[in-house]
Coordinates of C-alpha atoms in Angstrom, one line a residue:
M1 CA -17.6 -32.5 -6.1
R2 CA -14.2 -34.0 -6.9
K3 CA -11.6 -34.7 -4.4
N4 CA -8.9 -33.4 -6.7
L5 CA -8.0 -29.8 -5.9
R6 CA -7.6 -27.4 -8.7
F7 CA -6.9 -23.8 -9.0
V8 CA -9.2 -21.6 -11.2
V9 CA -7.0 -19.3 -13.3
L10 CA -7.2 -15.6 -13.0
T11 CA -4.2 -13.6 -14.0
L12 CA -3.1 -11.0 -11.4
A13 CA -3.9 -8.2 -13.7
A14 CA -7.4 -9.5 -14.2
V15 CA -7.9 -9.9 -10.5
M16 CA -6.9 -6.3 -9.9
L17 CA -9.0 -4.9 -12.7
M18 CA -12.1 -6.9 -11.9
G19 CA -11.9 -5.6 -8.4
L20 CA -11.9 -2.0 -9.7
I21 CA -15.0 -2.5 -11.7
S22 CA -17.0 -5.0 -9.7
A23 CA -18.8 -2.2 -7.8
C24 CA -20.0 -0.5 -10.9
S25 CA -22.6 -3.0 -12.0
S26 CA -25.1 -5.6 -10.8
S27 CA -23.6 -8.1 -13.3
N28 CA -26.9 -8.1 -15.2
N29 CA -26.6 -10.3 -18.3
G30 CA -29.5 -8.7 -19.9
E31 CA -32.5 -11.0 -19.1
N32 CA -34.2 -7.7 -18.1
A33 CA -32.3 -5.7 -20.7
A34 CA -33.2 -2.0 -21.0
T35 CA -34.5 -0.9 -24.4
N36 CA -33.3 2.7 -24.0
T37 CA -30.7 4.1 -26.3
P38 CA -28.8 6.8 -24.4
S39 CA -27.5 8.6 -27.5
G40 CA -30.8 8.7 -29.1
N41 CA -29.5 6.7 -32.0
S42 CA -32.2 4.1 -32.1
S43 CA -31.0 2.8 -35.4
N44 CA -28.0 1.2 -33.9
T45 CA -29.4 -2.3 -33.7
G46 CA -26.4 -3.9 -35.4
Q47 CA -28.6 -6.7 -36.7
E48 CA -29.4 -5.8 -40.3
P49 CA -26.8 -3.5 -41.8
S50 CA -28.5 -1.8 -44.7
V51 CA -25.4 -0.1 -46.1
S52 CA -23.3 -1.8 -48.7
P53 CA -19.5 -1.9 -48.2
D54 CA -18.9 0.7 -50.9
E55 CA -21.6 3.0 -49.6
A56 CA -20.3 2.6 -46.0
T57 CA -16.8 3.7 -46.9
K58 CA -17.8 6.5 -49.3
D59 CA -17.4 9.4 -46.8
P60 CA -14.4 9.9 -44.5
F61 CA -15.1 8.9 -40.9
E62 CA -13.1 9.1 -37.6
I63 CA -13.4 6.1 -35.3
A64 CA -13.2 7.1 -31.6
L65 CA -11.7 4.2 -29.6
A66 CA -11.8 4.3 -25.8
L67 CA -8.9 2.5 -24.2
P68 CA -8.3 1.9 -20.4
I69 CA -4.8 2.9 -19.4
I70 CA -3.0 1.4 -16.4
G71 CA -0.3 3.8 -15.2
A72 CA 0.9 6.7 -17.3
T73 CA -0.6 7.4 -20.7
P74 CA 2.0 6.4 -23.4
A75 CA 3.8 9.6 -24.5
D76 CA 3.7 8.5 -28.2
I77 CA 0.1 7.4 -28.4
A78 CA -0.7 10.2 -30.9
L79 CA 2.2 9.1 -33.2
V80 CA 0.9 5.5 -33.2
Q81 CA -2.6 6.7 -33.8
E82 CA -1.4 8.6 -36.9
E83 CA 0.4 5.5 -38.3
M84 CA -2.7 3.4 -37.7
S85 CA -4.8 6.0 -39.5
K86 CA -2.6 5.7 -42.6
I87 CA -3.6 2.0 -42.9
T88 CA -7.3 2.5 -42.1
K89 CA -7.6 5.5 -44.4
A90 CA -6.3 3.4 -47.3
K91 CA -8.5 0.4 -46.5
I92 CA -11.8 1.7 -45.2
N93 CA -11.5 5.5 -45.6
A94 CA -11.4 6.0 -41.9
T95 CA -9.0 7.5 -39.3
V96 CA -8.5 6.5 -35.7
K97 CA -8.7 8.6 -32.6
I98 CA -7.5 6.8 -29.5
L99 CA -9.1 8.0 -26.2
P100 CA -6.8 7.0 -23.4
I101 CA -8.7 6.9 -20.1
S102 CA -7.1 6.1 -16.7
I103 CA -8.3 2.9 -15.2
G104 CA -9.3 4.7 -12.1
A105 CA -11.7 6.9 -14.0
W106 CA -12.7 4.3 -16.5
T107 CA -16.2 3.3 -15.3
Q108 CA -17.2 6.9 -14.5
Q109 CA -16.0 8.2 -17.8
M110 CA -17.7 5.4 -19.8
N111 CA -21.0 6.1 -18.0
L112 CA -20.6 9.9 -18.7
M113 CA -19.8 9.5 -22.4
S114 CA -22.6 7.1 -22.9
S115 CA -25.3 9.2 -21.2
S116 CA -24.1 12.4 -22.8
G117 CA -24.0 11.0 -26.3
E118 CA -20.4 12.0 -26.7
K119 CA -18.6 10.7 -29.8
L120 CA -17.6 7.1 -29.1
D121 CA -17.4 4.2 -31.5
L122 CA -15.4 1.4 -30.1
L123 CA -14.5 0.5 -26.5
F124 CA -12.7 -2.2 -24.5
Q125 CA -15.2 -4.1 -22.3
F126 CA -14.2 -5.8 -19.1
G127 CA -16.0 -9.1 -18.8
Q128 CA -17.5 -8.4 -15.4
G129 CA -19.3 -5.2 -16.6
Y130 CA -20.2 -6.6 -20.1
S131 CA -23.7 -7.7 -19.4
A132 CA -24.5 -4.5 -17.5
S133 CA -23.3 -2.4 -20.5
M134 CA -25.7 -4.3 -22.7
A135 CA -28.6 -4.1 -20.3
T136 CA -28.3 -0.4 -20.0
G137 CA -28.0 0.2 -23.7
K138 CA -24.4 1.3 -23.8
I139 CA -23.4 -1.2 -26.5
I140 CA -25.2 -2.6 -29.5
P141 CA -25.8 -6.1 -30.8
L142 CA -23.3 -7.1 -33.5
D143 CA -24.5 -10.3 -35.2
G144 CA -25.7 -8.6 -38.4
L145 CA -22.5 -6.5 -38.5
L146 CA -20.4 -9.6 -38.0
D147 CA -22.1 -11.4 -40.8
Q148 CA -21.5 -8.6 -43.2
Y149 CA -18.2 -7.1 -42.1
G150 CA -16.6 -9.6 -39.7
A151 CA -15.0 -12.3 -41.8
G152 CA -11.6 -11.8 -40.2
I153 CA -13.1 -12.0 -36.7
K154 CA -14.9 -15.2 -37.5
Q155 CA -11.7 -16.7 -38.8
A156 CA -9.7 -15.7 -35.7
I157 CA -12.3 -16.7 -33.0
A158 CA -13.6 -20.2 -32.9
P159 CA -17.4 -20.4 -33.1
E160 CA -17.9 -21.8 -29.6
Y161 CA -15.8 -18.9 -28.0
L162 CA -17.5 -16.2 -30.1
A163 CA -20.9 -17.7 -29.1
S164 CA -19.8 -17.5 -25.4
A165 CA -20.3 -13.8 -25.7
K166 CA -24.0 -14.0 -26.5
L167 CA -26.4 -12.3 -24.1
K168 CA -30.1 -13.1 -24.6
G169 CA -29.1 -14.9 -27.8
E170 CA -27.2 -11.9 -29.3
T171 CA -23.6 -11.0 -29.6
Y172 CA -22.7 -7.6 -28.0
G173 CA -18.9 -8.0 -27.8
V174 CA -16.1 -9.8 -29.5
P175 CA -13.7 -11.6 -27.2
V176 CA -10.0 -10.7 -27.3
Y177 CA -8.1 -13.6 -28.8
K178 CA -6.2 -15.4 -26.0
D179 CA -6.0 -18.6 -24.1
Y180 CA -9.6 -19.1 -23.1
T181 CA -8.9 -21.9 -20.6
T182 CA -8.4 -22.1 -16.8
G183 CA -4.8 -23.0 -17.6
T184 CA -2.6 -25.4 -15.8
N185 CA -3.0 -25.2 -12.1
S186 CA 0.6 -24.9 -10.8
I187 CA 2.9 -23.9 -8.0
L188 CA 5.8 -21.7 -9.0
M189 CA 9.0 -22.0 -7.0
D190 CA 12.3 -20.2 -7.0
K191 CA 14.6 -22.5 -9.0
A192 CA 17.7 -21.5 -7.1
L193 CA 16.2 -22.7 -3.8
V194 CA 14.8 -25.8 -5.5
D195 CA 18.3 -26.7 -6.7
K196 CA 20.0 -25.7 -3.5
H197 CA 17.8 -28.0 -1.4
K198 CA 17.5 -30.8 -4.0
I199 CA 13.7 -30.7 -3.9
D200 CA 12.2 -33.5 -5.9
V201 CA 9.7 -31.6 -8.1
A202 CA 8.6 -34.9 -9.8
S203 CA 7.1 -36.0 -6.4
I204 CA 4.7 -33.0 -6.3
K205 CA 1.3 -34.2 -7.5
G206 CA -1.0 -32.4 -5.1
L207 CA -1.3 -30.1 -2.1
D208 CA -0.3 -32.8 0.5
D209 CA 3.0 -33.2 -1.3
L210 CA 3.9 -29.7 -0.6
D211 CA 4.1 -30.2 3.2
Q212 CA 7.6 -31.6 3.2
V213 CA 8.8 -29.0 0.6
F214 CA 7.6 -26.1 2.7
K215 CA 9.1 -27.7 5.8
T216 CA 12.5 -27.9 4.1
I217 CA 12.4 -24.2 3.2
K218 CA 11.1 -23.2 6.7
E219 CA 13.9 -25.0 8.5
N220 CA 16.8 -24.0 6.2
E221 CA 15.9 -20.5 4.9
P222 CA 15.3 -18.0 7.7
G223 CA 13.7 -14.8 6.5
I224 CA 12.1 -16.6 3.5
V225 CA 8.4 -17.6 3.9
P226 CA 7.7 -20.9 2.1
F227 CA 4.4 -19.9 0.5
A228 CA 3.4 -16.4 -0.4
V229 CA -0.2 -15.3 0.0
G230 CA -1.1 -11.6 -0.6
L231 CA -3.0 -9.6 -3.1
S232 CA -4.8 -12.8 -4.2
V233 CA -5.4 -15.9 -2.2
P234 CA -4.9 -19.4 -3.4
S235 CA -8.6 -19.9 -3.8
D236 CA -8.7 -17.3 -6.5
K237 CA -7.1 -20.1 -8.5
Y238 CA -8.7 -23.0 -6.7
G239 CA -11.7 -25.1 -7.3
D240 CA -12.8 -28.1 -9.4
Y241 CA -15.8 -26.2 -10.5
D242 CA -17.2 -23.6 -12.9
K243 CA -17.8 -20.5 -10.7
L244 CA -20.8 -19.4 -12.9
G245 CA -19.7 -15.9 -12.3
D246 CA -19.6 -15.3 -8.6
R247 CA -19.2 -18.6 -6.7
F248 CA -22.7 -18.1 -5.1
G249 CA -23.7 -21.4 -6.7
V250 CA -21.2 -23.4 -8.8
L251 CA -21.1 -26.2 -11.2
P252 CA -18.9 -29.0 -9.7
G253 CA -16.6 -30.8 -12.1
F254 CA -17.6 -28.2 -14.8
D255 CA -20.6 -30.5 -15.5
N256 CA -22.5 -32.1 -12.6
G257 CA -25.5 -32.6 -14.9
L258 CA -26.0 -28.8 -14.8
K259 CA -26.9 -29.0 -11.1
V260 CA -25.8 -25.9 -9.2
E261 CA -24.4 -26.5 -5.7
N262 CA -23.2 -24.4 -2.7
V263 CA -19.4 -24.7 -2.7
F264 CA -19.1 -23.2 0.8
E265 CA -21.0 -26.2 2.1
S266 CA -18.8 -28.8 0.4
K267 CA -16.3 -31.1 2.0
E268 CA -13.7 -30.1 -0.6
Y269 CA -13.9 -26.4 0.5
E270 CA -13.6 -27.4 4.1
D271 CA -10.6 -29.6 3.3
Y272 CA -9.0 -26.7 1.5
L273 CA -9.4 -24.4 4.4
N274 CA -8.0 -26.9 6.8
K275 CA -4.9 -27.4 4.6
M276 CA -4.3 -23.6 4.4
H277 CA -4.7 -23.2 8.1
S278 CA -2.3 -26.1 8.8
W279 CA 0.3 -24.3 6.6
F280 CA -0.4 -21.0 8.3
K281 CA 0.0 -22.5 11.8
A282 CA 3.3 -24.1 10.7
G283 CA 4.7 -20.8 9.6
Y284 CA 4.6 -21.7 5.9
I285 CA 2.4 -18.7 5.0
N286 CA 3.3 -15.1 5.7
K287 CA 1.6 -13.8 8.8
D288 CA 0.1 -10.8 7.0
A289 CA -1.6 -12.9 4.4
A290 CA -5.1 -11.7 5.3
T291 CA -4.2 -8.0 4.8
S292 CA -1.2 -8.0 2.3
Q293 CA -1.7 -6.2 -1.0
V294 CA 1.5 -7.6 -2.4
S295 CA 1.4 -10.3 -5.0
G296 CA 3.0 -13.7 -4.5
M297 CA 5.3 -13.1 -7.5
E298 CA 6.5 -9.8 -6.0
M299 CA 7.3 -11.5 -2.7
V300 CA 9.4 -14.1 -4.6
K301 CA 11.0 -11.4 -6.7
A302 CA 12.0 -9.6 -3.5
G303 CA 13.5 -12.7 -2.0
K304 CA 10.9 -12.8 0.8
A305 CA 9.1 -16.0 -0.4
F306 CA 9.9 -19.3 -2.0
A307 CA 6.7 -20.2 -3.9
Y308 CA 3.1 -19.1 -4.9
F309 CA 0.2 -20.5 -6.7
D310 CA -0.9 -19.5 -10.2
G311 CA -3.0 -20.9 -13.0
L312 CA -0.5 -20.9 -15.9
K313 CA -1.6 -20.5 -19.4
V314 CA 0.6 -21.0 -22.5
G315 CA 3.9 -19.3 -22.0
G316 CA 3.0 -18.3 -18.4
A317 CA 6.0 -19.8 -16.7
E318 CA 8.3 -17.7 -19.0
V319 CA 6.3 -14.6 -18.4
Q320 CA 6.3 -15.1 -14.7
S321 CA 10.1 -15.7 -14.6
A322 CA 10.7 -12.6 -16.6
A323 CA 8.5 -10.6 -14.2
A324 CA 10.2 -12.0 -11.2
G325 CA 13.7 -11.4 -12.5
K326 CA 14.7 -15.0 -11.6
E327 CA 14.0 -18.5 -13.0
L328 CA 10.9 -20.1 -11.6
I329 CA 10.0 -23.8 -11.8
A330 CA 6.3 -24.4 -12.4
V331 CA 4.9 -27.7 -11.2
P332 CA 1.4 -28.7 -12.3
I333 CA -1.0 -29.6 -9.5
S334 CA -3.6 -30.9 -11.9
S335 CA -3.6 -31.9 -15.5
N336 CA -7.0 -31.0 -16.9
T337 CA -7.8 -27.5 -18.3
Y338 CA -11.3 -26.2 -18.8
A339 CA -12.9 -23.4 -20.8
T340 CA -15.6 -21.3 -19.0
T341 CA -17.7 -18.3 -19.9
S342 CA -15.7 -16.2 -17.5
D343 CA -12.4 -17.2 -19.1
A344 CA -13.6 -16.7 -22.6
T345 CA -15.2 -13.3 -22.0
A346 CA -12.7 -11.7 -19.6
G347 CA -12.0 -9.0 -22.1
L348 CA -14.0 -8.0 -25.2
W349 CA -14.4 -5.2 -27.8
A350 CA -17.8 -3.6 -28.3
I351 CA -19.4 -0.9 -30.4
S352 CA -20.9 2.0 -28.5
N353 CA -24.5 2.9 -29.0
N354 CA -23.2 6.4 -29.6
S355 CA -21.6 5.4 -32.8
K356 CA -22.9 7.1 -35.9
N357 CA -21.3 4.6 -38.2
P358 CA -21.3 1.1 -36.7
E359 CA -20.7 -0.4 -40.1
R360 CA -17.3 1.4 -40.5
T361 CA -16.5 0.7 -36.8
M362 CA -17.1 -3.1 -37.4
M363 CA -14.8 -2.9 -40.5
F364 CA -12.1 -1.4 -38.4
L365 CA -12.6 -4.0 -35.6
D366 CA -12.3 -6.7 -38.2
L367 CA -9.0 -5.3 -39.4
M368 CA -7.8 -5.3 -35.8
Y369 CA -8.3 -9.1 -35.8
S370 CA -6.9 -9.7 -39.3
D371 CA -4.4 -7.0 -40.4
K372 CA -0.9 -7.8 -39.2
D373 CA 0.5 -4.3 -39.7
L374 CA -2.4 -2.6 -37.9
S375 CA -2.3 -5.1 -35.1
N376 CA 1.5 -4.6 -34.6
L377 CA 1.1 -0.8 -34.5
F378 CA -1.6 -1.1 -31.8
L379 CA 0.3 -3.8 -29.9
W380 CA 3.9 -2.6 -30.1
G381 CA 4.0 0.9 -31.6
I382 CA 6.3 2.1 -34.4
E383 CA 9.2 0.0 -35.7
G384 CA 12.6 1.5 -35.0
K385 CA 11.2 3.9 -32.4
H386 CA 9.4 1.5 -30.0
Y387 CA 10.8 -1.8 -31.1
V388 CA 13.3 -3.4 -33.5
K389 CA 12.9 -6.7 -35.3
V390 CA 15.2 -9.5 -34.2
S391 CA 13.8 -11.9 -36.7
D392 CA 10.8 -12.1 -39.0
T393 CA 8.6 -12.9 -36.0
T394 CA 10.4 -11.6 -32.8
I395 CA 11.1 -8.1 -31.6
D396 CA 13.1 -6.4 -28.8
Y397 CA 13.5 -2.8 -27.5
P398 CA 15.8 -0.5 -29.5
E399 CA 19.2 0.1 -28.1
G400 CA 19.1 2.4 -25.1
V401 CA 15.4 1.8 -24.6
E402 CA 13.7 -0.4 -22.1
A403 CA 10.3 -1.2 -20.7
T404 CA 10.3 1.8 -18.3
T405 CA 11.5 4.3 -21.0
V406 CA 9.8 3.2 -24.2
G407 CA 7.4 5.8 -25.5
Y408 CA 4.5 3.4 -26.3
S409 CA 3.3 0.3 -24.5
L410 CA -0.1 -1.2 -23.7
Q411 CA -1.5 -4.0 -21.6
T412 CA -1.1 -6.5 -24.4
W413 CA -4.1 -8.6 -23.2
M414 CA -6.4 -5.8 -24.3
V415 CA -5.2 -6.0 -28.0
P416 CA -7.9 -7.7 -30.1
N417 CA -5.7 -10.3 -31.7
Q418 CA -2.1 -10.6 -30.5
S419 CA -1.6 -13.8 -32.4
I420 CA -1.0 -12.1 -35.8
G421 CA 1.6 -9.7 -34.3
Y422 CA 5.2 -10.0 -33.4
I423 CA 6.3 -11.7 -30.1
R424 CA 9.1 -10.6 -27.8
T425 CA 12.3 -12.5 -27.5
T426 CA 11.3 -13.6 -24.0
D427 CA 8.1 -15.3 -25.3
L428 CA 7.8 -18.9 -26.3
P429 CA 8.5 -19.0 -30.1
N430 CA 5.4 -21.1 -30.7
V431 CA 3.2 -19.4 -28.1
W432 CA 0.3 -18.8 -30.4
E433 CA 0.3 -22.3 -31.9
L434 CA 0.2 -23.7 -28.4
T435 CA -2.6 -21.3 -27.5
A436 CA -4.7 -22.4 -30.4
E437 CA -4.0 -26.0 -29.3
A438 CA -5.0 -25.3 -25.7
N439 CA -8.2 -23.7 -26.8
Q440 CA -9.1 -26.6 -29.0
K441 CA -8.2 -29.3 -26.5
A442 CA -9.7 -27.6 -23.4
I443 CA -12.6 -29.4 -21.8
K444 CA -15.5 -27.1 -22.3
S445 CA -17.6 -26.5 -19.2
K446 CA -21.1 -27.7 -19.8
A447 CA -22.2 -24.1 -19.0
L448 CA -19.8 -22.5 -21.5
G449 CA -21.9 -19.6 -22.9
F450 CA -24.1 -19.2 -19.8
A451 CA -24.0 -15.8 -18.0
F452 CA -25.9 -15.3 -14.8
N453 CA -28.3 -12.3 -14.5
S454 CA -28.1 -11.3 -10.9
E455 CA -30.7 -8.6 -11.2
P456 CA -33.6 -10.6 -9.7
V457 CA -31.5 -11.3 -6.6
K458 CA -29.3 -8.1 -6.5
N459 CA -30.1 -7.4 -2.9
E460 CA -29.1 -10.9 -1.8
I461 CA -25.9 -10.6 -3.9
T462 CA -25.0 -7.4 -2.1
A463 CA -25.6 -9.0 1.3
L464 CA -23.6 -12.1 0.3
N465 CA -20.7 -10.0 -1.0
N466 CA -20.6 -8.2 2.4
V467 CA -20.3 -11.5 4.2
I468 CA -17.6 -12.8 1.9
E469 CA -15.7 -9.6 2.3
Q470 CA -15.8 -10.1 6.1
Y471 CA -14.6 -13.7 6.1
R472 CA -13.1 -14.9 2.8
K473 CA -9.5 -13.6 2.7
A474 CA -8.8 -14.5 6.4
L475 CA -10.3 -17.9 6.0
E476 CA -8.9 -18.8 2.6
S477 CA -5.4 -17.5 3.4
G478 CA -5.3 -19.9 6.4
T479 CA -5.4 -17.1 9.0
F480 CA -8.7 -18.0 10.5
D481 CA -9.3 -21.4 12.1
P482 CA -12.1 -23.0 10.0
A483 CA -13.3 -25.0 13.0
D484 CA -14.4 -21.6 14.5
K485 CA -15.2 -19.5 11.5
L486 CA -16.5 -21.8 8.7
P487 CA -19.8 -22.5 10.6
E488 CA -20.2 -18.7 11.0
L489 CA -19.6 -18.1 7.3
R490 CA -22.0 -20.8 6.3
E491 CA -24.7 -19.5 8.6
K492 CA -24.3 -15.9 7.5
L493 CA -24.4 -16.9 3.9
K494 CA -27.6 -18.8 4.5
S495 CA -29.3 -15.9 6.4
S496 CA -28.2 -13.5 3.6
G497 CA -30.0 -15.5 1.0
I498 CA -27.5 -17.8 -0.8
D499 CA -30.2 -20.5 -1.2
K500 CA -32.4 -18.0 -3.1
V501 CA -29.5 -17.0 -5.3
I502 CA -28.6 -20.6 -6.1
A503 CA -32.3 -21.3 -6.9
E504 CA -32.4 -18.4 -9.3
K505 CA -29.1 -19.4 -10.9
Q506 CA -30.4 -22.9 -11.3
K507 CA -33.6 -21.6 -13.0
Q508 CA -31.6 -19.5 -15.4
L509 CA -29.2 -22.3 -16.2
D510 CA -32.1 -24.7 -16.9
E511 CA -33.7 -22.1 -19.2
W512 CA -30.4 -21.5 -21.0
A513 CA -29.8 -25.2 -21.4
A514 CA -33.3 -25.7 -22.9
S515 CA -32.8 -22.9 -25.4
N516 CA -29.4 -24.3 -26.5
K517 CA -30.5 -27.8 -27.2

């Protein structure tokens, strides 16, 4: 594995949401996929649509769309739904019914709706539960529907990224259009303190270069911790490897001749732990790092910390600065960006097996990727009420309205295709051009498109997760001394079956590679 240290990108929101859903599935990618169809609609194969476009739109149809909601349900969601329905009624003779479901009840509600056969056509799919949804028959294969009704989707999503969503050779979900890369591995620092102490940011090339920077802050800024570690640890964004889903067997250098290795046994992992522990002992990391549930950005925002790590994607520095309420300087720690299956399929849209009209549902989904007016409604709400245009491409809140009082807002990363909509005045003007460029130029992991089916080793995975839960945050935040605890971690992982998991992952990866020659 390489000596260069890199930070695997996960946005804070993704970290939080994946944690919420990780317990709901065994991360089965469908190698042992169930053939049951919970709704009893066995015709929903999605492979050979037998209905012509004219026939498919002959009768009115209501599309039920399930959407996870973080926080309060937008007060004006019904108004937005009504405006969306005006567009879809004219184009595909369909109306839209948005089903807002609290994120805390999301998994339970999706399971209940699927098993009961309740009306459900389209749903957002978190990447970590995607393969389990396929394996249990909750969602249908889409390739035939995409061929007949998905021209806009195929134009929006590059073939290699659309193909990354294949499970057992079939597409069950369409990735949200976004930056599909690991991003630029960076440290974000409070610019006011950088300027005050004349920190030479150009000299920062790697972790070792941060020692002196943190020392300066520690000695001159009492009450401010140099490096914030909390809700996520630096290792959430660390590693010169493809995690292959769970880090229990990784692909070093995103290639390694497709040989899977144990990252916890690597010298690079040990070096990383030693670096974090040296910072912790020096007082550069907050003392509650192993238990804190506050993000690094929030600590910097509150004036309690100077810097934190993140994997920045296009426009990320601007977004983070806006969230922190102060200007942040982002300094890259590494230059290369990669594209992995996990990055490409973090969020998808899928058609429920309960759908009585998958053809019309696919037509609607295609519009969500191709129709600017429909996308803007779903993304931002109603012009004049929820936003006003500042230019042909940018928007802001109406006078007297702000983020906390606006009647409609969504987590924008759930929107199928943001790139065809307006951008906010705080965004980079060319954010989507840069995103397309990043996706095109990213170094594709040699395992892009591979999804590990953990079902054959589910008991070992459970045991390994229990071990990681016991050690990981304390070790990787620098709190534990690796000289004492790393040997314990390695031994417990071995006795819990990590070698068996790695062997199974290697077997599946070899089979996947052979089938994709």
